[in-house]
Coordinates of C-alpha atoms in Angstrom, one line a residue:
M1 CA -63.8 28.8 82.6
P2 CA -63.7 30.0 86.2
A3 CA -66.9 29.7 88.3
Y4 CA -69.4 32.5 88.5
T5 CA -70.4 33.9 91.9
P6 CA -73.9 35.5 91.8
P7 CA -73.7 39.0 93.3
V8 CA -76.6 38.4 95.6
A9 CA -75.0 40.0 98.6
D10 CA -74.5 43.3 96.7
M11 CA -78.0 43.2 95.3
S12 CA -79.4 42.7 98.8
F13 CA -77.4 45.6 100.1
L14 CA -78.7 47.9 97.4
L15 CA -82.3 46.8 97.8
K16 CA -82.3 47.0 101.6
D17 CA -79.8 49.7 102.6
V18 CA -79.6 52.0 99.6
F19 CA -83.2 52.0 98.2
Q20 CA -85.3 50.6 101.0
A21 CA -87.0 48.5 98.3
E22 CA -89.3 46.6 100.7
K23 CA -90.9 49.9 101.9
V24 CA -91.4 51.0 98.3
L25 CA -92.8 47.7 97.0
T26 CA -95.1 46.8 99.9
G27 CA -96.8 50.2 99.4
L28 CA -97.8 49.2 95.9
P29 CA -101.0 47.1 95.2
G30 CA -100.2 43.4 94.6
Y31 CA -96.7 43.6 96.2
E32 CA -97.8 43.8 99.8
E33 CA -96.0 40.5 100.6
V34 CA -92.8 41.3 98.8
S35 CA -90.3 41.4 101.7
D36 CA -86.5 41.7 101.7
D37 CA -86.3 38.1 102.9
L38 CA -88.5 36.9 100.0
V39 CA -86.5 38.8 97.4
S40 CA -83.2 37.5 98.8
T41 CA -84.4 33.9 98.7
I42 CA -85.5 34.3 95.1
L43 CA -82.2 35.9 94.1
E44 CA -80.2 33.2 95.9
E45 CA -82.1 30.4 94.1
A46 CA -81.8 32.1 90.8
G47 CA -78.1 32.6 91.4
K48 CA -77.7 28.9 92.1
F49 CA -79.4 28.0 88.9
C50 CA -77.3 30.4 86.9
A51 CA -74.0 29.3 88.4
G52 CA -74.8 25.6 88.6
V53 CA -76.8 25.0 85.4
L54 CA -76.2 27.8 82.9
R55 CA -72.5 28.8 83.4
P56 CA -71.2 25.2 82.8
I57 CA -72.7 25.2 79.3
N58 CA -71.8 28.7 78.4
Q59 CA -68.4 28.0 76.8
S60 CA -69.4 24.6 75.3
G61 CA -72.5 26.2 73.8
D62 CA -70.4 28.9 72.2
E63 CA -68.0 26.4 70.7
E64 CA -70.8 24.1 69.4
G65 CA -73.3 26.8 68.4
S66 CA -76.8 26.3 67.2
R67 CA -77.2 24.5 63.9
L68 CA -79.8 24.3 61.1
E69 CA -80.7 20.9 59.8
G70 CA -83.6 20.1 57.5
G71 CA -85.2 23.5 58.1
L72 CA -85.1 23.0 61.9
V73 CA -82.8 24.7 64.4
F74 CA -81.1 22.6 67.1
T75 CA -79.5 24.3 70.1
P76 CA -76.2 23.1 71.6
K77 CA -75.8 20.2 73.9
G78 CA -77.4 20.8 77.3
F79 CA -79.5 23.8 76.3
K80 CA -82.7 21.9 75.9
E81 CA -82.3 20.2 79.3
A82 CA -81.4 23.6 80.9
F83 CA -84.4 25.2 79.4
K84 CA -86.7 22.5 80.8
A85 CA -85.2 23.0 84.2
F86 CA -85.6 26.7 83.9
V87 CA -89.3 26.3 83.0
D88 CA -89.9 23.6 85.7
G89 CA -88.4 25.9 88.3
G90 CA -90.9 28.6 87.4
W91 CA -88.3 31.1 86.3
S92 CA -90.1 32.0 83.0
S93 CA -93.2 33.3 84.8
L94 CA -91.5 35.3 87.5
S95 CA -92.8 38.8 86.8
A96 CA -95.7 37.9 84.5
P97 CA -99.3 38.9 85.5
T98 CA -101.2 36.4 87.6
E99 CA -104.2 36.8 85.3
F100 CA -102.3 34.7 82.8
E101 CA -100.7 32.3 85.3
G102 CA -97.6 34.3 86.1
Q103 CA -96.2 34.9 89.5
G104 CA -96.8 38.7 89.5
L105 CA -93.5 39.6 91.1
P106 CA -92.0 43.1 90.7
R107 CA -89.9 44.2 87.8
T108 CA -87.2 44.9 90.3
V109 CA -86.8 41.2 91.1
Q110 CA -87.0 40.2 87.4
I111 CA -84.3 42.6 86.3
L112 CA -81.8 41.3 88.8
V113 CA -82.4 37.8 87.7
D114 CA -81.8 39.0 84.2
E115 CA -78.4 40.3 85.2
M116 CA -77.4 36.9 86.5
L117 CA -78.8 35.1 83.4
S118 CA -76.7 37.5 81.2
A119 CA -73.6 37.0 83.3
S120 CA -73.8 33.2 83.3
N121 CA -75.0 32.5 79.8
L122 CA -76.1 35.4 77.5
S123 CA -77.2 33.2 74.6
F124 CA -79.5 31.2 76.9
G125 CA -80.9 34.4 78.6
L126 CA -82.1 35.8 75.3
F127 CA -84.8 33.0 75.0
P128 CA -86.8 34.0 78.1
G129 CA -85.9 37.7 77.7
L130 CA -87.4 37.9 74.2
T131 CA -90.4 35.9 75.2
R132 CA -91.2 38.2 78.1
G133 CA -90.9 41.2 75.8
A134 CA -93.3 39.6 73.3
C135 CA -95.7 38.8 76.2
E136 CA -95.7 42.4 77.3
A137 CA -96.6 43.6 73.8
I138 CA -99.4 41.1 73.5
E139 CA -100.8 41.9 76.9
A140 CA -100.7 45.6 76.2
H141 CA -102.2 45.7 72.7
A142 CA -103.8 42.4 71.6
N143 CA -107.4 41.5 71.9
Q144 CA -108.7 39.2 74.7
E145 CA -108.9 36.2 72.5
L146 CA -105.2 36.4 71.5
K147 CA -104.2 37.0 75.1
E148 CA -106.0 34.0 76.4
T149 CA -104.8 31.8 73.5
Y150 CA -101.1 32.7 73.7
L151 CA -100.1 34.3 77.0
P152 CA -100.5 31.4 79.4
K153 CA -98.3 29.0 77.4
M154 CA -95.7 31.7 76.6
I155 CA -95.5 32.8 80.2
S156 CA -95.2 29.1 81.4
G157 CA -92.3 28.6 78.9
Q158 CA -94.2 26.0 77.0
W159 CA -94.0 28.4 74.0
T160 CA -91.4 31.1 73.4
G161 CA -91.5 34.5 71.5
A162 CA -89.5 36.4 68.9
M163 CA -89.8 39.7 67.2
G164 CA -89.5 40.2 63.4
L165 CA -88.5 43.8 62.6
T166 CA -85.4 44.1 60.6
E167 CA -85.2 43.5 56.8
G168 CA -82.2 43.6 54.5
T169 CA -83.0 47.1 53.3
S170 CA -84.8 48.2 56.5
G171 CA -82.7 48.3 59.6
S172 CA -83.4 51.1 62.1
D173 CA -85.4 52.9 59.5
L174 CA -88.5 50.7 59.8
G175 CA -90.4 53.0 57.4
L176 CA -88.7 51.2 54.6
L177 CA -89.9 47.7 55.4
K178 CA -91.6 45.7 52.6
T179 CA -93.3 42.8 54.4
T180 CA -97.0 42.7 53.5
A181 CA -100.2 41.5 55.2
K182 CA -103.4 40.9 53.4
P183 CA -106.9 40.2 55.0
R184 CA -108.0 36.6 54.5
G185 CA -111.7 37.3 55.2
D186 CA -111.8 35.3 58.4
G187 CA -110.2 37.9 60.8
S188 CA -106.7 36.7 60.1
Y189 CA -104.1 37.8 57.5
T190 CA -101.7 36.4 55.1
V191 CA -98.2 37.7 56.0
S192 CA -95.4 37.6 53.4
G193 CA -91.8 38.8 53.6
S194 CA -88.4 38.1 55.0
K195 CA -86.7 39.3 58.1
I196 CA -83.1 39.2 59.2
F197 CA -81.3 39.1 62.6
I198 CA -84.2 37.4 64.3
S199 CA -82.9 36.1 67.7
S200 CA -84.6 33.0 69.0
G201 CA -86.3 32.7 65.6
D202 CA -86.5 28.9 65.8
H203 CA -85.2 26.2 68.2
D204 CA -85.9 22.8 69.7
M205 CA -86.5 23.8 73.3
A206 CA -90.2 24.7 73.2
E207 CA -93.3 23.4 71.4
N208 CA -94.0 26.6 69.5
V209 CA -92.4 30.0 68.6
I210 CA -94.7 33.0 68.5
H211 CA -93.4 35.7 66.1
L212 CA -94.5 39.3 66.3
V213 CA -94.0 40.6 62.8
L214 CA -94.1 44.2 61.4
A215 CA -95.8 44.4 58.0
R216 CA -97.9 46.7 55.8
L217 CA -101.6 46.3 55.0
P218 CA -102.8 47.1 51.5
D219 CA -103.2 50.8 50.9
A220 CA -101.3 51.6 54.2
P221 CA -99.7 55.0 54.4
A222 CA -96.1 55.3 53.5
G223 CA -93.4 55.3 56.1
T224 CA -93.7 54.4 59.8
K225 CA -97.4 55.5 59.9
G226 CA -98.3 52.5 57.7
I227 CA -96.9 49.7 59.8
S228 CA -99.0 47.1 61.6
L229 CA -98.1 44.3 64.0
F230 CA -99.0 40.7 63.4
L231 CA -98.8 37.5 65.6
C232 CA -97.5 34.6 63.5
P233 CA -97.0 31.3 65.3
K234 CA -94.7 28.6 64.0
F235 CA -97.6 26.1 64.6
L236 CA -101.2 27.2 64.3
V237 CA -103.3 26.7 67.4
N238 CA -106.6 24.8 67.5
E239 CA -109.7 26.0 69.2
D240 CA -109.0 23.8 72.2
G241 CA -105.5 25.2 72.6
S242 CA -103.6 22.2 71.1
L243 CA -101.1 22.6 68.3
G244 CA -102.4 22.4 64.8
A245 CA -100.7 22.5 61.4
R246 CA -97.3 23.9 60.7
N247 CA -97.6 27.6 59.7
A248 CA -95.5 28.9 56.8
V249 CA -92.9 30.4 59.1
N250 CA -89.5 29.1 58.0
V251 CA -85.9 29.6 58.7
G252 CA -83.9 30.6 55.7
S253 CA -80.5 30.4 57.3
L254 CA -78.6 31.1 60.5
E255 CA -76.5 34.3 60.7
H256 CA -72.7 33.7 61.1
K257 CA -71.9 36.0 64.0
M258 CA -69.0 37.3 66.0
G259 CA -70.5 36.1 69.3
I260 CA -73.6 34.6 71.0
H261 CA -73.0 31.5 68.9
A262 CA -75.4 29.4 70.9
Q263 CA -78.3 31.8 70.3
P264 CA -79.9 31.0 66.9
T265 CA -80.1 34.3 65.1
C266 CA -82.2 33.5 62.0
V267 CA -83.2 34.8 58.6
M268 CA -86.9 34.2 58.8
N269 CA -89.2 33.8 55.8
Y270 CA -92.9 34.3 56.2
D271 CA -94.1 32.5 53.1
D272 CA -97.8 33.5 53.0
C273 CA -98.1 32.5 56.6
Q274 CA -101.2 33.1 58.7
G275 CA -101.1 35.9 61.2
W276 CA -103.4 37.9 63.5
L277 CA -103.4 41.7 64.0
V278 CA -102.1 42.9 67.3
G279 CA -103.5 46.3 68.3
E280 CA -104.8 48.8 65.7
A281 CA -104.1 48.8 62.0
N282 CA -101.2 51.1 61.1
R283 CA -100.3 51.4 64.8
G284 CA -97.9 48.5 64.8
L285 CA -94.8 50.5 65.7
N286 CA -96.5 51.8 68.8
A287 CA -97.3 48.2 69.9
M288 CA -93.8 47.0 69.0
F289 CA -92.2 49.7 71.1
T290 CA -93.8 48.2 74.1
M291 CA -91.6 45.2 73.5
M292 CA -88.6 47.1 72.3
N293 CA -88.4 49.4 75.3
A294 CA -88.5 46.4 77.6
E295 CA -85.8 44.7 75.5
R296 CA -83.6 47.9 75.6
L297 CA -83.5 47.7 79.4
F298 CA -82.8 44.0 79.2
V299 CA -79.9 44.6 76.7
G300 CA -78.4 47.2 79.1
V301 CA -78.5 44.7 81.8
Q302 CA -76.7 42.3 79.5
G303 CA -73.8 44.7 79.4
L304 CA -73.8 44.9 83.2
G305 CA -73.9 41.1 83.6
L306 CA -71.0 40.4 81.2
A307 CA -68.9 43.2 82.8
D308 CA -69.4 41.5 86.2
A309 CA -68.5 38.1 84.8
S310 CA -65.4 39.5 83.2
Y311 CA -64.5 41.4 86.4
Q312 CA -64.8 38.2 88.5
T313 CA -62.6 36.2 86.2
A314 CA -60.0 39.0 86.0
A315 CA -59.9 39.5 89.8
T316 CA -59.5 35.8 90.4
Y317 CA -56.7 35.6 87.9
A318 CA -54.9 38.7 89.2
K319 CA -54.8 37.2 92.8
E320 CA -53.4 33.9 91.5
R321 CA -51.0 35.0 88.7
K322 CA -47.4 35.5 89.8
Q323 CA -45.6 37.8 87.4
G324 CA -43.0 40.6 87.7
R325 CA -42.1 42.8 90.6
A326 CA -44.5 45.5 91.7
P327 CA -43.1 48.9 92.5
G328 CA -41.1 48.7 95.7
A329 CA -41.1 44.9 95.9
K330 CA -37.9 42.8 96.1
E331 CA -39.2 39.8 94.3
S332 CA -42.0 38.6 91.9
G333 CA -45.5 38.7 93.2
M334 CA -49.1 38.4 92.2
I335 CA -50.1 40.9 89.5
I336 CA -52.9 42.2 91.7
E337 CA -50.1 44.3 93.4
H338 CA -49.3 46.2 90.1
P339 CA -50.9 49.7 90.0
D340 CA -51.9 49.3 86.4
V341 CA -53.7 46.0 87.1
R342 CA -55.4 47.7 90.1
K343 CA -56.6 50.5 87.8
M344 CA -58.2 48.1 85.4
L345 CA -59.9 46.1 88.1
M346 CA -61.1 49.3 89.9
T347 CA -62.4 50.7 86.6
M348 CA -64.5 47.6 86.0
L349 CA -65.7 47.5 89.6
S350 CA -66.6 51.2 89.7
F351 CA -68.9 50.6 86.6
V352 CA -70.4 47.3 87.7
E353 CA -71.6 48.3 91.1
A354 CA -72.9 51.8 90.1
A355 CA -74.7 50.3 87.1
R356 CA -76.4 47.7 89.3
A357 CA -77.6 50.5 91.6
L358 CA -79.0 52.5 88.6
T359 CA -80.7 49.3 87.4
I360 CA -82.5 48.9 90.7
F361 CA -83.4 52.6 90.9
T362 CA -85.0 52.4 87.4
A363 CA -86.7 49.1 88.1
L364 CA -88.4 50.5 91.2
E365 CA -89.6 53.4 89.1
M366 CA -91.0 50.9 86.7
D367 CA -92.9 49.2 89.5
K368 CA -94.3 52.5 90.6
E369 CA -95.3 53.3 87.1
S370 CA -97.3 50.1 86.7
K371 CA -98.7 49.8 90.2
S372 CA -99.0 53.1 92.1
T373 CA -102.5 54.4 92.8
D374 CA -101.2 57.9 92.9
A375 CA -101.4 59.5 89.4
G376 CA -98.6 62.0 90.2
V377 CA -96.3 59.2 91.3
R378 CA -97.1 57.3 88.1
K379 CA -96.5 60.3 85.9
Q380 CA -93.1 61.1 87.5
A381 CA -92.1 57.4 87.3
T382 CA -93.1 57.2 83.6
G383 CA -90.9 60.2 82.8
L384 CA -87.9 58.9 84.7
V385 CA -88.1 55.5 83.1
A386 CA -88.4 57.1 79.6
L387 CA -85.4 59.3 80.4
L388 CA -83.2 56.5 81.7
T389 CA -84.1 53.8 79.2
P390 CA -81.7 55.0 76.4
V391 CA -79.0 55.8 79.0
I392 CA -79.1 52.2 80.5
K393 CA -79.2 50.6 77.1
A394 CA -76.3 52.6 75.6
A395 CA -74.1 53.4 78.6
F396 CA -74.3 50.0 80.1
T397 CA -73.4 48.3 76.9
D398 CA -70.6 50.8 76.0
F399 CA -69.0 50.6 79.5
G400 CA -69.8 46.9 79.6
F401 CA -67.9 46.2 76.5
E402 CA -65.0 48.3 77.7
A403 CA -65.0 46.3 80.9
T404 CA -64.8 43.0 79.1
V405 CA -61.8 44.2 77.1
L406 CA -60.2 45.4 80.4
G407 CA -60.8 42.0 81.9
Q408 CA -59.2 40.3 78.9
Q409 CA -56.2 42.7 79.2
V410 CA -55.7 41.7 82.9
L411 CA -55.2 38.1 81.8
G412 CA -52.8 39.1 79.0
G413 CA -52.2 36.2 76.6
H414 CA -54.5 34.0 78.6
G415 CA -57.3 36.5 77.9
Y416 CA -56.9 35.9 74.2
I417 CA -57.4 32.2 74.2
R418 CA -60.6 30.2 75.1
E419 CA -59.5 28.6 78.4
W420 CA -60.5 31.4 80.7
G421 CA -63.5 32.6 78.7
Q422 CA -62.5 36.3 78.5
E423 CA -62.5 36.3 74.7
Q424 CA -66.0 35.0 74.7
F425 CA -67.2 37.8 77.0
V426 CA -65.7 40.3 74.6
R427 CA -67.3 38.8 71.6
D428 CA -70.7 38.3 73.3
A429 CA -70.7 41.9 74.7
R430 CA -70.2 43.5 71.3
I431 CA -73.6 42.8 69.9
A432 CA -75.3 44.6 72.9
Q433 CA -74.1 48.0 71.5
I434 CA -75.8 47.2 68.2
Y435 CA -79.1 45.4 68.6
E436 CA -82.4 46.9 69.8
G437 CA -81.3 50.2 68.2
T438 CA -77.6 51.1 68.0
N439 CA -76.2 53.2 70.8
G440 CA -75.9 56.2 68.5
I441 CA -79.7 56.0 68.0
Q442 CA -80.2 55.7 71.8
A443 CA -78.1 58.8 72.3
Q444 CA -80.1 60.8 69.7
D445 CA -83.3 59.6 71.5
L446 CA -82.0 60.9 74.8
V447 CA -81.0 64.3 73.5
V448 CA -83.6 65.0 70.8
R449 CA -86.7 63.5 72.5
K450 CA -86.2 62.6 76.2
L451 CA -84.6 65.9 77.4
S452 CA -87.6 67.8 76.2
L453 CA -90.2 65.3 77.4
D454 CA -93.0 66.9 79.3
G455 CA -91.3 70.3 79.0
G456 CA -88.1 68.9 80.5
A457 CA -89.8 67.8 83.8
P458 CA -88.2 64.3 84.0
V459 CA -84.6 65.6 83.5
R460 CA -85.2 68.4 86.0
A461 CA -86.6 65.9 88.6
F462 CA -83.6 63.6 88.1
F463 CA -81.0 66.4 88.5
S464 CA -82.9 67.5 91.6
D465 CA -82.7 64.1 93.1
I466 CA -78.9 64.0 92.5
A467 CA -78.5 67.5 94.0
A468 CA -80.4 66.5 97.1
T469 CA -78.1 63.4 97.6
L470 CA -75.0 65.5 97.1
A471 CA -76.1 68.0 99.7
D472 CA -76.5 65.2 102.2
G473 CA -73.1 63.8 101.1
A474 CA -71.3 67.1 101.7
K475 CA -72.1 66.8 105.4
V476 CA -70.5 63.4 105.8
P477 CA -66.7 63.4 105.9
A478 CA -66.4 59.8 104.4
V479 CA -68.1 60.8 101.2
A480 CA -67.7 64.6 101.1
Q481 CA -64.9 64.5 98.6
T482 CA -66.8 62.3 96.3
A483 CA -69.9 64.4 96.6
E484 CA -67.9 67.6 95.8
A485 CA -66.5 66.0 92.6
V486 CA -70.0 64.9 91.5
A487 CA -71.5 68.3 92.2
K488 CA -69.0 69.9 89.9
A489 CA -69.7 67.3 87.2
L490 CA -73.5 67.8 87.7
A491 CA -73.0 71.6 87.2
A492 CA -71.2 70.9 83.9
L493 CA -73.9 68.5 82.8
E494 CA -76.7 71.0 83.6
D495 CA -74.8 73.6 81.6
V496 CA -74.5 71.5 78.5
T497 CA -78.1 70.3 78.9
A498 CA -79.2 74.0 78.7
W499 CA -76.9 74.6 75.8
L500 CA -78.5 71.7 73.9
T501 CA -82.1 72.4 74.8
T502 CA -82.5 76.2 74.9
G503 CA -79.1 77.6 73.9
E504 CA -76.9 77.7 70.8
G505 CA -76.9 73.9 70.5
A506 CA -80.7 73.6 70.3
N507 CA -80.9 72.5 66.7
A508 CA -80.8 69.1 65.0
L509 CA -77.2 69.3 63.7
E510 CA -75.7 70.2 67.1
Q511 CA -77.9 67.8 69.0
N512 CA -77.0 64.9 66.8
G513 CA -73.3 65.7 66.8
A514 CA -73.3 65.9 70.6
A515 CA -75.6 63.0 71.4
T516 CA -73.1 60.2 72.2
D517 CA -70.8 62.4 74.2
Y518 CA -73.8 63.8 76.1
L519 CA -75.2 60.3 76.9
R520 CA -71.8 59.2 78.3
M521 CA -71.5 62.4 80.4
F522 CA -75.0 61.9 81.7
A523 CA -74.2 58.3 82.7
L524 CA -71.0 59.3 84.4
V525 CA -72.8 61.8 86.6
A526 CA -75.5 59.3 87.4
F527 CA -72.9 56.8 88.4
G528 CA -71.2 59.4 90.6
W529 CA -74.6 60.1 92.3
L530 CA -75.1 56.5 93.1
W531 CA -71.6 56.1 94.5
V532 CA -72.5 58.9 97.0
R533 CA -75.8 57.2 97.8
M534 CA -74.0 53.9 98.4
G535 CA -71.4 55.6 100.5
L536 CA -74.0 57.2 102.7
A537 CA -75.7 53.8 103.2
V538 CA -72.3 52.3 104.2
V539 CA -71.7 55.1 106.7
A540 CA -75.2 54.6 108.1
K541 CA -74.6 50.9 108.7
G542 CA -71.4 51.7 110.6
A543 CA -69.8 48.6 112.2
E544 CA -72.5 46.4 110.7
A545 CA -71.2 47.0 107.2
S546 CA -69.4 44.1 105.6
P547 CA -65.9 44.4 104.2
Q548 CA -67.4 44.3 100.7
E549 CA -69.8 47.1 101.6
T550 CA -67.1 49.2 103.3
R551 CA -64.9 48.8 100.2
K552 CA -67.5 51.0 98.4
L553 CA -66.1 54.1 100.0
A554 CA -62.7 53.6 98.4
V555 CA -64.2 52.5 95.0
G556 CA -66.4 55.6 95.0
Q557 CA -63.5 57.8 95.7
F558 CA -61.6 56.1 92.9
F559 CA -64.5 56.8 90.5
A560 CA -64.6 60.4 91.5
T561 CA -60.9 61.0 91.0
R562 CA -60.0 58.7 88.1
I563 CA -63.1 58.2 86.0
L564 CA -65.6 61.1 86.6
P565 CA -63.2 63.8 85.3
Q566 CA -64.0 62.5 81.8
A567 CA -67.3 64.4 82.2
H568 CA -65.5 67.7 82.0
A569 CA -63.7 66.7 78.9
L570 CA -66.9 65.6 77.3
A571 CA -68.5 69.0 78.1
V572 CA -65.6 70.6 76.2
Q573 CA -66.1 68.2 73.3
I574 CA -69.9 68.9 73.1
K575 CA -69.5 72.7 73.1
A576 CA -66.9 72.5 70.4
G577 CA -70.0 72.1 68.2
S578 CA -70.6 70.2 65.0
A579 CA -68.3 72.2 62.7
P580 CA -65.3 69.9 63.2
L581 CA -67.5 66.9 62.4
M582 CA -68.8 68.4 59.1
A583 CA -65.6 70.1 57.9
V584 CA -64.6 67.3 55.5
A585 CA -66.8 66.9 52.4
S586 CA -68.5 63.5 52.0
T587 CA -66.6 62.9 48.8
E588 CA -63.3 63.1 50.7
F589 CA -63.9 60.1 52.9

């Protein structure tokens, strides 16, 4: 498998030249010392770890897989040592609160490290990613005793976390779950039930695994209003913080999966185990969504990371593989000279760099949401993050999977065998479109809930930001053509948004039928906006811009002329309505 080059230079360009992240972050309490130089140093060191420690065990971990022996899960060769190095390097505590021994760095830094983890070794990256999500749920909703008992060791990486939601008869419809919890009379509960698809459910890399489990209390209301959240550790914890007896939290089996073979995805049996209530009774879904929303952004970044890894491999191969004569050539040359190969590489690149920019934009809004002292700034940031979360999760994983397939196609037959690693990227990327809520559910969330959030204020603010950038771009010759194309696509997006929220399509049937097309259209316009922003930053740098940065002008124009026109076709599809979808009777399928 070819080497992975961490995209630190592009990340630094986006942070410094496109978003002026230092100015934003140093204006927030607790981040006063977060300079461009500090962030670059952190990203460079994280990149070295990902490229030097995690990438070399990615393919071997996939081939070996995790295994279940005697009721215990063992990770592939090298994973336990890599996790120790990860923890010893302080990477598990990067963005965690200092109150519980974290480093307190911005979400913006964390999410870029997450991209490199995902690109270099997705199976490994899920362990700290899920732990961080569990920590956030505990911090936001648990009582002080639970926080003090569990958070320091989870944040340090001594213990890890997992979330138990899905059951055999209860997937996305959590209201159907059957796991129960009964009071024990000492403040704890007896939790009983089975969960499936539990990533990081058990392993040999940490001393303890802390499960957050959704269950029903006796006499709880039916449906989602009767769900509570419980903390169930693999090992019970003594009063002095040491590990006690083994809790009845057991692995029934490991799932046999298409990809992420090194990641132990478990069937977990909670056999009358002891657990503790997190948050309020019958409000467990509210608490769990704290974790799920964080994970949805993390999953979107997984799609981005794998797309970049696939692009890097494909670009390297295309420059080295001699095959066929390009149009106008007199003899065989490298396949990078063939227009169709160029189109595939440019398509991948136009997604990767725009998605990275949208990731940073959103992460900065998350930092404003959590740290700003201005209530108005916090409110606007909260709305934008809520609006963009389903877009990032679904669009990044859809486009990311498409990018891994394109990368495989560039390699031809070599892309179908293990040697170059492209087939693993394809298999690993596929799950990201499914877990943490399928992309169809994300699209419905965007259209049905997020467009109408706060009376539509977040989406109006977002479109206004885009329009302001396009007005600036129209005045700069180097990006004017791209800005014009994005402006037309934005007008089409605003039109279908009105159709779905206040027009003929403002009903459940039309909104659901249009949702996935709308989310893709929304993402395309957002990407186009960011290509204009990046282009303006390149022009502002002038002669100081690097060749890689200057290249963005050409890639942005490619996106505007060869990819963005899809937005207009999607508008036509949306306004065709739901009738063609419902025309065939259910019995005819």
